[in-house]
Amino acid sequence: MTDTGPAASRVLRPPERYHLGGSLRSLAMGAHDPCARFVDGTFWWATRTPAGPATLALRRSGADLVADGYGPGADWALDRADAVAGLRDDLTDFDRLAAGHPLVDRLARTHRGLRLPATGQVFPRLLRAILEQKVTGKEAFRAYAATVRRFGAPAPGPLTGLWTPPEPAVIASTPYWVFHPFGVEQRRAETLRRAAAEADRLERCADPVEATGRLTAIAGIGPWTAAEVVRIAFGDPDAVSVGDYHIPNMVAWALAGEVRGDDARMLALLEPFRGHRGRVCVLLEAGGHHAPRFGPRMPIRSFARF
């Protein structure tokens, strides 16, 4: 790598009991995500910024959180470091809502240090979400990693094997058949190309509502994909992944003791937590409250709809 030391650093003050790993786990697609990963207690996140590529490294130092920035976009990344770490996450009124259900109340207390990150970037998470549509987690990771390594670039900083995400314009101009060797069929490839062509407009969205509207106006993108994106890009605590194969069952089991549930039942059970419905789903998953499985074991994130 070209850079060995950070271009700049910043010290952040996380809240008491803040949990770095739990808060940032959702930014990485497993332990080997080409764009984000934990290495020896430090979280590395590579991105593209208006000033150029950047890598943000977040690590604990006593009670503090140290943010190191690498590359031309280091200052941009450091300006957003607190949001990426989840330190801008607003838990206003959540304690009152959580108190209405004993399990949610207990999880809210147990996982008090878990905060929702907000990257401020739509397309990098959209790239991953589209490749996760209606396939197993293994298939999605293969397609995502291959796409990043084919169209992205090595990230600035000292960590070997970290990549910046592809530029949307490159994805938009690539014929759909180029994605076939990565296990991406024409439908998802064309959805990805359409989304990349709209990336500039998507990045200008002011809030999750506007972003959801623009995302779901793109053919091939539905409520599941939009929720996965706005939860990460905006830190939206109310984003619910309607259409997921497993989440309705998890919610029905955890909140009502029902082994199976559909989207309508899930939304009804989450309604008392409106404003923080997505946060409740995150807490249930963090607490391991998955519904009993019948039949062969299936990957947690497989078979999501659009």
Short mmCIF file of C-alpha atoms in Angstrom, two decimals:
data_model
loop_
_atom_site.label_atom_id
_atom_site.label_comp_id
_atom_site.label_asym_id
_atom_site.label_seq_id
_atom_site.Cartn_x
_atom_site.Cartn_y
_atom_site.Cartn_z
CA MET A 1 0.00 0.00 0.00
CA THR A 2 1.13 3.57 -0.64
CA ASP A 3 0.30 5.13 2.74
CA THR A 4 1.74 3.86 6.00
CA GLY A 5 0.52 6.51 8.43
CA PRO A 6 -2.82 8.29 8.73
CA ALA A 7 -3.26 11.62 6.99
CA ALA A 8 -5.09 12.85 10.07
CA SER A 9 -6.64 11.56 13.28
CA ARG A 10 -9.49 12.52 15.56
CA VAL A 11 -10.50 11.50 19.07
CA LEU A 12 -14.20 10.79 19.60
CA ARG A 13 -16.09 10.46 22.87
CA PRO A 14 -18.48 7.50 22.71
CA PRO A 15 -21.27 7.11 25.27
CA GLU A 16 -20.84 4.91 28.29
CA ARG A 17 -20.98 1.17 27.46
CA TYR A 18 -20.56 1.87 23.75
CA HIS A 19 -19.87 -1.39 21.89
CA LEU A 20 -17.63 -0.90 18.85
CA GLY A 21 -18.00 -4.39 17.42
CA GLY A 22 -21.75 -4.63 17.84
CA SER A 23 -22.34 -1.18 16.40
CA LEU A 24 -20.19 -1.60 13.28
CA ARG A 25 -20.82 -5.23 12.46
CA SER A 26 -23.59 -4.32 10.01
CA LEU A 27 -21.15 -2.33 7.85
CA ALA A 28 -19.26 -5.47 6.85
CA MET A 29 -20.55 -8.46 4.90
CA GLY A 30 -18.92 -11.02 7.13
CA ALA A 31 -15.33 -11.25 8.29
CA HIS A 32 -13.85 -11.03 4.79
CA ASP A 33 -15.73 -8.07 3.30
CA PRO A 34 -13.33 -6.46 0.79
CA CYS A 35 -14.42 -2.94 1.84
CA ALA A 36 -14.84 -3.23 5.62
CA ARG A 37 -13.53 -5.52 8.34
CA PHE A 38 -12.20 -5.85 11.86
CA VAL A 39 -8.50 -6.60 12.25
CA ASP A 40 -7.02 -6.92 15.75
CA GLY A 41 -9.73 -4.78 17.31
CA THR A 42 -9.61 -2.00 14.70
CA PHE A 43 -12.46 -1.48 12.26
CA TRP A 44 -11.32 -0.56 8.74
CA TRP A 45 -13.81 1.00 6.31
CA ALA A 46 -12.90 2.01 2.76
CA THR A 47 -15.02 4.36 0.68
CA ARG A 48 -15.05 6.90 -2.10
CA THR A 49 -15.54 10.56 -1.21
CA PRO A 50 -15.89 13.79 -3.22
CA ALA A 51 -12.18 14.38 -2.51
CA GLY A 52 -11.09 10.89 -3.57
CA PRO A 53 -10.69 7.45 -1.98
CA ALA A 54 -10.41 7.18 1.77
CA THR A 55 -9.97 4.63 4.50
CA LEU A 56 -11.32 5.19 8.00
CA ALA A 57 -9.89 3.18 10.90
CA LEU A 58 -11.76 3.17 14.23
CA ARG A 59 -10.21 1.79 17.42
CA ARG A 60 -10.74 2.05 21.15
CA SER A 61 -8.19 3.80 23.33
CA GLY A 62 -9.40 3.57 26.91
CA ALA A 63 -12.75 5.36 27.08
CA ASP A 64 -12.10 7.15 23.79
CA LEU A 65 -12.59 6.15 20.18
CA VAL A 66 -9.72 7.09 17.88
CA ALA A 67 -10.46 7.70 14.20
CA ASP A 68 -7.59 7.61 11.70
CA GLY A 69 -8.08 8.73 8.11
CA TYR A 70 -6.01 7.70 5.09
CA GLY A 71 -5.96 8.85 1.50
CA PRO A 72 -7.15 11.97 -0.37
CA GLY A 73 -10.60 11.73 1.21
CA ALA A 74 -9.33 11.39 4.79
CA ASP A 75 -10.76 14.71 5.98
CA TRP A 76 -14.20 13.85 4.55
CA ALA A 77 -14.11 10.46 6.27
CA LEU A 78 -13.04 11.97 9.58
CA ASP A 79 -15.82 14.55 9.42
CA ARG A 80 -18.27 11.60 9.26
CA ALA A 81 -16.39 9.33 11.65
CA ASP A 82 -18.81 9.87 14.53
CA ALA A 83 -21.78 9.05 12.30
CA VAL A 84 -20.09 5.96 10.86
CA ALA A 85 -19.38 4.81 14.41
CA GLY A 86 -23.06 5.30 15.34
CA LEU A 87 -22.41 8.20 17.69
CA ARG A 88 -25.10 10.33 16.03
CA ASP A 89 -27.70 7.61 16.60
CA ASP A 90 -30.72 9.20 18.30
CA LEU A 91 -32.41 6.99 20.89
CA THR A 92 -34.97 9.64 21.83
CA ASP A 93 -38.15 8.02 23.21
CA PHE A 94 -36.88 4.49 22.67
CA ASP A 95 -36.67 3.62 26.37
CA ARG A 96 -40.33 4.51 26.80
CA LEU A 97 -41.36 2.41 23.80
CA ALA A 98 -39.14 -0.50 24.79
CA ALA A 99 -40.69 -0.59 28.26
CA GLY A 100 -43.94 -1.76 26.65
CA HIS A 101 -42.57 -5.26 26.02
CA PRO A 102 -40.46 -7.14 28.60
CA LEU A 103 -38.11 -8.75 26.08
CA VAL A 104 -37.48 -5.55 24.15
CA ASP A 105 -36.96 -3.69 27.42
CA ARG A 106 -34.39 -6.27 28.54
CA LEU A 107 -32.59 -6.21 25.19
CA ALA A 108 -32.51 -2.42 25.17
CA ARG A 109 -30.76 -2.49 28.53
CA THR A 110 -28.44 -5.40 27.75
CA HIS A 111 -27.35 -3.95 24.40
CA ARG A 112 -27.32 -0.34 25.48
CA GLY A 113 -23.97 0.17 23.79
CA LEU A 114 -25.17 -0.95 20.38
CA ARG A 115 -25.64 2.09 18.11
CA LEU A 116 -26.78 2.36 14.49
CA PRO A 117 -24.12 3.61 12.07
CA ALA A 118 -24.86 6.12 9.31
CA THR A 119 -22.35 6.18 6.47
CA GLY A 120 -23.99 8.99 4.50
CA GLN A 121 -23.47 6.97 1.31
CA VAL A 122 -26.21 5.17 -0.58
CA PHE A 123 -24.61 3.38 -3.51
CA PRO A 124 -22.00 1.25 -1.69
CA ARG A 125 -24.73 -0.36 0.45
CA LEU A 126 -27.08 -0.54 -2.53
CA LEU A 127 -24.48 -2.50 -4.50
CA ARG A 128 -24.35 -5.11 -1.79
CA ALA A 129 -28.12 -5.20 -1.22
CA ILE A 130 -28.92 -5.80 -4.89
CA LEU A 131 -26.43 -8.67 -5.02
CA GLU A 132 -28.11 -10.15 -1.91
CA GLN A 133 -31.53 -10.32 -3.59
CA LYS A 134 -33.08 -13.80 -3.68
CA VAL A 135 -29.86 -15.79 -3.27
CA THR A 136 -28.04 -17.49 -0.42
CA GLY A 137 -25.56 -15.59 1.69
CA LYS A 138 -22.67 -17.54 0.13
CA GLU A 139 -23.78 -16.68 -3.39
CA ALA A 140 -24.29 -13.03 -2.47
CA PHE A 141 -20.84 -12.72 -0.93
CA ARG A 142 -19.19 -14.33 -3.95
CA ALA A 143 -20.88 -11.86 -6.30
CA TYR A 144 -20.20 -8.86 -4.08
CA ALA A 145 -16.53 -9.63 -3.47
CA ALA A 146 -15.89 -10.39 -7.15
CA THR A 147 -17.63 -7.19 -8.26
CA VAL A 148 -15.65 -5.03 -5.83
CA ARG A 149 -12.33 -6.58 -6.80
CA ARG A 150 -13.10 -6.35 -10.53
CA PHE A 151 -14.32 -2.74 -10.57
CA GLY A 152 -12.97 -1.21 -7.36
CA ALA A 153 -9.40 -0.27 -6.42
CA PRO A 154 -7.01 -0.97 -3.54
CA ALA A 155 -7.84 1.32 -0.63
CA PRO A 156 -5.36 3.83 0.80
CA GLY A 157 -3.71 2.95 4.08
CA PRO A 158 -1.63 0.12 5.49
CA LEU A 159 -4.18 -2.72 5.45
CA THR A 160 -3.50 -5.19 2.65
CA GLY A 161 -6.53 -6.53 0.79
CA LEU A 162 -8.86 -3.62 1.56
CA TRP A 163 -10.68 -2.19 -1.49
CA THR A 164 -12.64 0.95 -2.23
CA PRO A 165 -16.09 0.30 -3.74
CA PRO A 166 -16.56 0.66 -7.51
CA GLU A 167 -17.48 4.00 -9.01
CA PRO A 168 -21.16 3.94 -10.03
CA ALA A 169 -20.38 5.23 -13.53
CA VAL A 170 -18.18 2.21 -14.17
CA ILE A 171 -20.92 -0.20 -13.09
CA ALA A 172 -23.56 1.65 -15.13
CA SER A 173 -21.50 1.39 -18.32
CA THR A 174 -20.63 -2.30 -17.93
CA PRO A 175 -22.70 -4.77 -20.02
CA TYR A 176 -24.82 -7.13 -17.91
CA TRP A 177 -23.05 -10.23 -19.21
CA VAL A 178 -19.75 -9.14 -17.63
CA PHE A 179 -21.31 -9.96 -14.24
CA HIS A 180 -22.24 -13.54 -15.21
CA PRO A 181 -18.90 -15.09 -14.13
CA PHE A 182 -19.58 -13.68 -10.65
CA GLY A 183 -22.83 -15.66 -10.43
CA VAL A 184 -25.02 -12.63 -11.17
CA GLU A 185 -27.87 -13.32 -13.58
CA GLN A 186 -29.21 -10.73 -16.02
CA ARG A 187 -32.03 -9.53 -13.75
CA ARG A 188 -29.78 -8.48 -10.86
CA ALA A 189 -27.09 -7.20 -13.20
CA GLU A 190 -29.55 -4.94 -14.98
CA THR A 191 -30.97 -3.73 -11.66
CA LEU A 192 -27.45 -2.90 -10.52
CA ARG A 193 -26.71 -1.01 -13.74
CA ARG A 194 -29.94 1.00 -13.46
CA ALA A 195 -29.21 1.85 -9.83
CA ALA A 196 -25.66 2.92 -10.69
CA ALA A 197 -26.98 5.24 -13.37
CA GLU A 198 -29.14 6.94 -10.70
CA ALA A 199 -26.41 7.05 -8.06
CA ASP A 200 -25.85 10.82 -8.18
CA ARG A 201 -29.54 11.52 -7.53
CA LEU A 202 -29.65 8.88 -4.80
CA GLU A 203 -26.66 10.37 -3.00
CA ARG A 204 -28.38 13.78 -2.94
CA CYS A 205 -31.39 12.47 -1.00
CA ALA A 206 -31.91 14.45 2.19
CA ASP A 207 -33.49 11.73 4.34
CA PRO A 208 -34.62 8.08 4.42
CA VAL A 209 -38.11 8.92 3.14
CA GLU A 210 -36.81 10.63 0.01
CA ALA A 211 -34.21 7.91 -0.53
CA THR A 212 -36.80 5.14 -0.17
CA GLY A 213 -39.03 6.82 -2.73
CA ARG A 214 -36.24 7.20 -5.26
CA LEU A 215 -34.90 3.71 -4.65
CA THR A 216 -38.23 1.94 -5.08
CA ALA A 217 -38.88 3.90 -8.29
CA ILE A 218 -36.01 1.95 -9.87
CA ALA A 219 -37.15 -1.28 -11.51
CA GLY A 220 -35.92 -4.26 -9.53
CA ILE A 221 -35.71 -2.46 -6.19
CA GLY A 222 -38.43 -3.01 -3.62
CA PRO A 223 -39.00 -2.34 0.08
CA TRP A 224 -36.50 -4.95 1.31
CA THR A 225 -33.59 -3.49 -0.64
CA ALA A 226 -34.56 0.09 0.22
CA ALA A 227 -34.76 -0.69 3.95
CA GLU A 228 -31.38 -2.42 3.94
CA VAL A 229 -29.87 0.67 2.32
CA VAL A 230 -31.43 3.47 4.37
CA ARG A 231 -30.73 1.68 7.66
CA ILE A 232 -27.00 1.93 6.89
CA ALA A 233 -26.75 5.08 4.77
CA PHE A 234 -28.96 7.20 7.06
CA GLY A 235 -28.91 5.18 10.28
CA ASP A 236 -32.70 4.94 10.00
CA PRO A 237 -33.93 3.25 13.21
CA ASP A 238 -37.40 2.64 11.75
CA ALA A 239 -36.36 0.80 8.57
CA VAL A 240 -37.97 -2.65 8.46
CA SER A 241 -36.83 -5.17 5.84
CA VAL A 242 -40.26 -6.15 4.55
CA GLY A 243 -39.94 -9.22 2.35
CA ASP A 244 -37.14 -10.90 4.27
CA TYR A 245 -37.37 -14.67 4.55
CA HIS A 246 -36.45 -14.87 8.25
CA ILE A 247 -37.21 -11.56 10.00
CA PRO A 248 -41.03 -11.95 10.17
CA ASN A 249 -40.58 -15.33 11.85
CA MET A 250 -38.01 -13.89 14.27
CA VAL A 251 -40.32 -11.03 15.24
CA ALA A 252 -43.38 -13.27 15.60
CA TRP A 253 -41.46 -15.74 17.76
CA ALA A 254 -39.75 -13.18 19.97
CA LEU A 255 -42.64 -10.79 20.51
CA ALA A 256 -45.63 -13.14 20.45
CA GLY A 257 -44.34 -16.70 20.85
CA GLU A 258 -45.58 -17.58 17.37
CA VAL A 259 -43.31 -19.91 15.41
CA ARG A 260 -44.14 -18.37 12.03
CA GLY A 261 -45.26 -14.94 10.87
CA ASP A 262 -45.73 -13.05 7.63
CA ASP A 263 -44.93 -9.42 6.82
CA ALA A 264 -48.36 -8.21 7.95
CA ARG A 265 -48.02 -9.91 11.32
CA MET A 266 -44.47 -8.61 11.73
CA LEU A 267 -45.54 -5.03 11.05
CA ALA A 268 -48.47 -5.33 13.44
CA LEU A 269 -46.20 -6.57 16.24
CA LEU A 270 -43.67 -3.82 15.56
CA GLU A 271 -46.23 -1.01 15.36
CA PRO A 272 -45.97 -0.09 19.09
CA PHE A 273 -42.31 0.70 18.43
CA ARG A 274 -42.89 2.96 15.41
CA GLY A 275 -39.94 5.25 14.97
CA HIS A 276 -37.63 2.48 16.19
CA ARG A 277 -39.07 -0.62 14.49
CA GLY A 278 -35.82 -1.40 12.71
CA ARG A 279 -33.90 -0.96 15.95
CA VAL A 280 -36.08 -3.60 17.57
CA CYS A 281 -35.23 -6.04 14.76
CA VAL A 282 -31.53 -5.30 15.23
CA LEU A 283 -31.83 -5.95 18.97
CA LEU A 284 -33.71 -9.21 18.45
CA GLU A 285 -30.99 -10.42 16.12
CA ALA A 286 -28.25 -9.29 18.51
CA GLY A 287 -29.99 -11.23 21.26
CA GLY A 288 -30.18 -14.38 19.12
CA HIS A 289 -33.97 -14.58 19.21
CA HIS A 290 -34.44 -16.47 15.95
CA ALA A 291 -37.52 -18.63 15.40
CA PRO A 292 -37.10 -22.42 15.64
CA ARG A 293 -36.11 -23.96 12.33
CA PHE A 294 -38.11 -26.72 10.71
CA GLY A 295 -36.36 -28.75 8.05
CA PRO A 296 -32.88 -28.16 6.60
CA ARG A 297 -30.78 -25.32 7.97
CA MET A 298 -30.90 -22.22 5.73
CA PRO A 299 -28.67 -19.15 5.65
CA ILE A 300 -30.05 -16.28 7.76
CA ARG A 301 -29.98 -13.72 4.93
CA SER A 302 -31.11 -15.89 2.03
CA PHE A 303 -34.16 -15.56 -0.16
CA ALA A 304 -34.93 -11.92 0.53
CA ARG A 305 -37.26 -10.30 -1.97
CA PHE A 306 -36.44 -7.13 -3.82
#
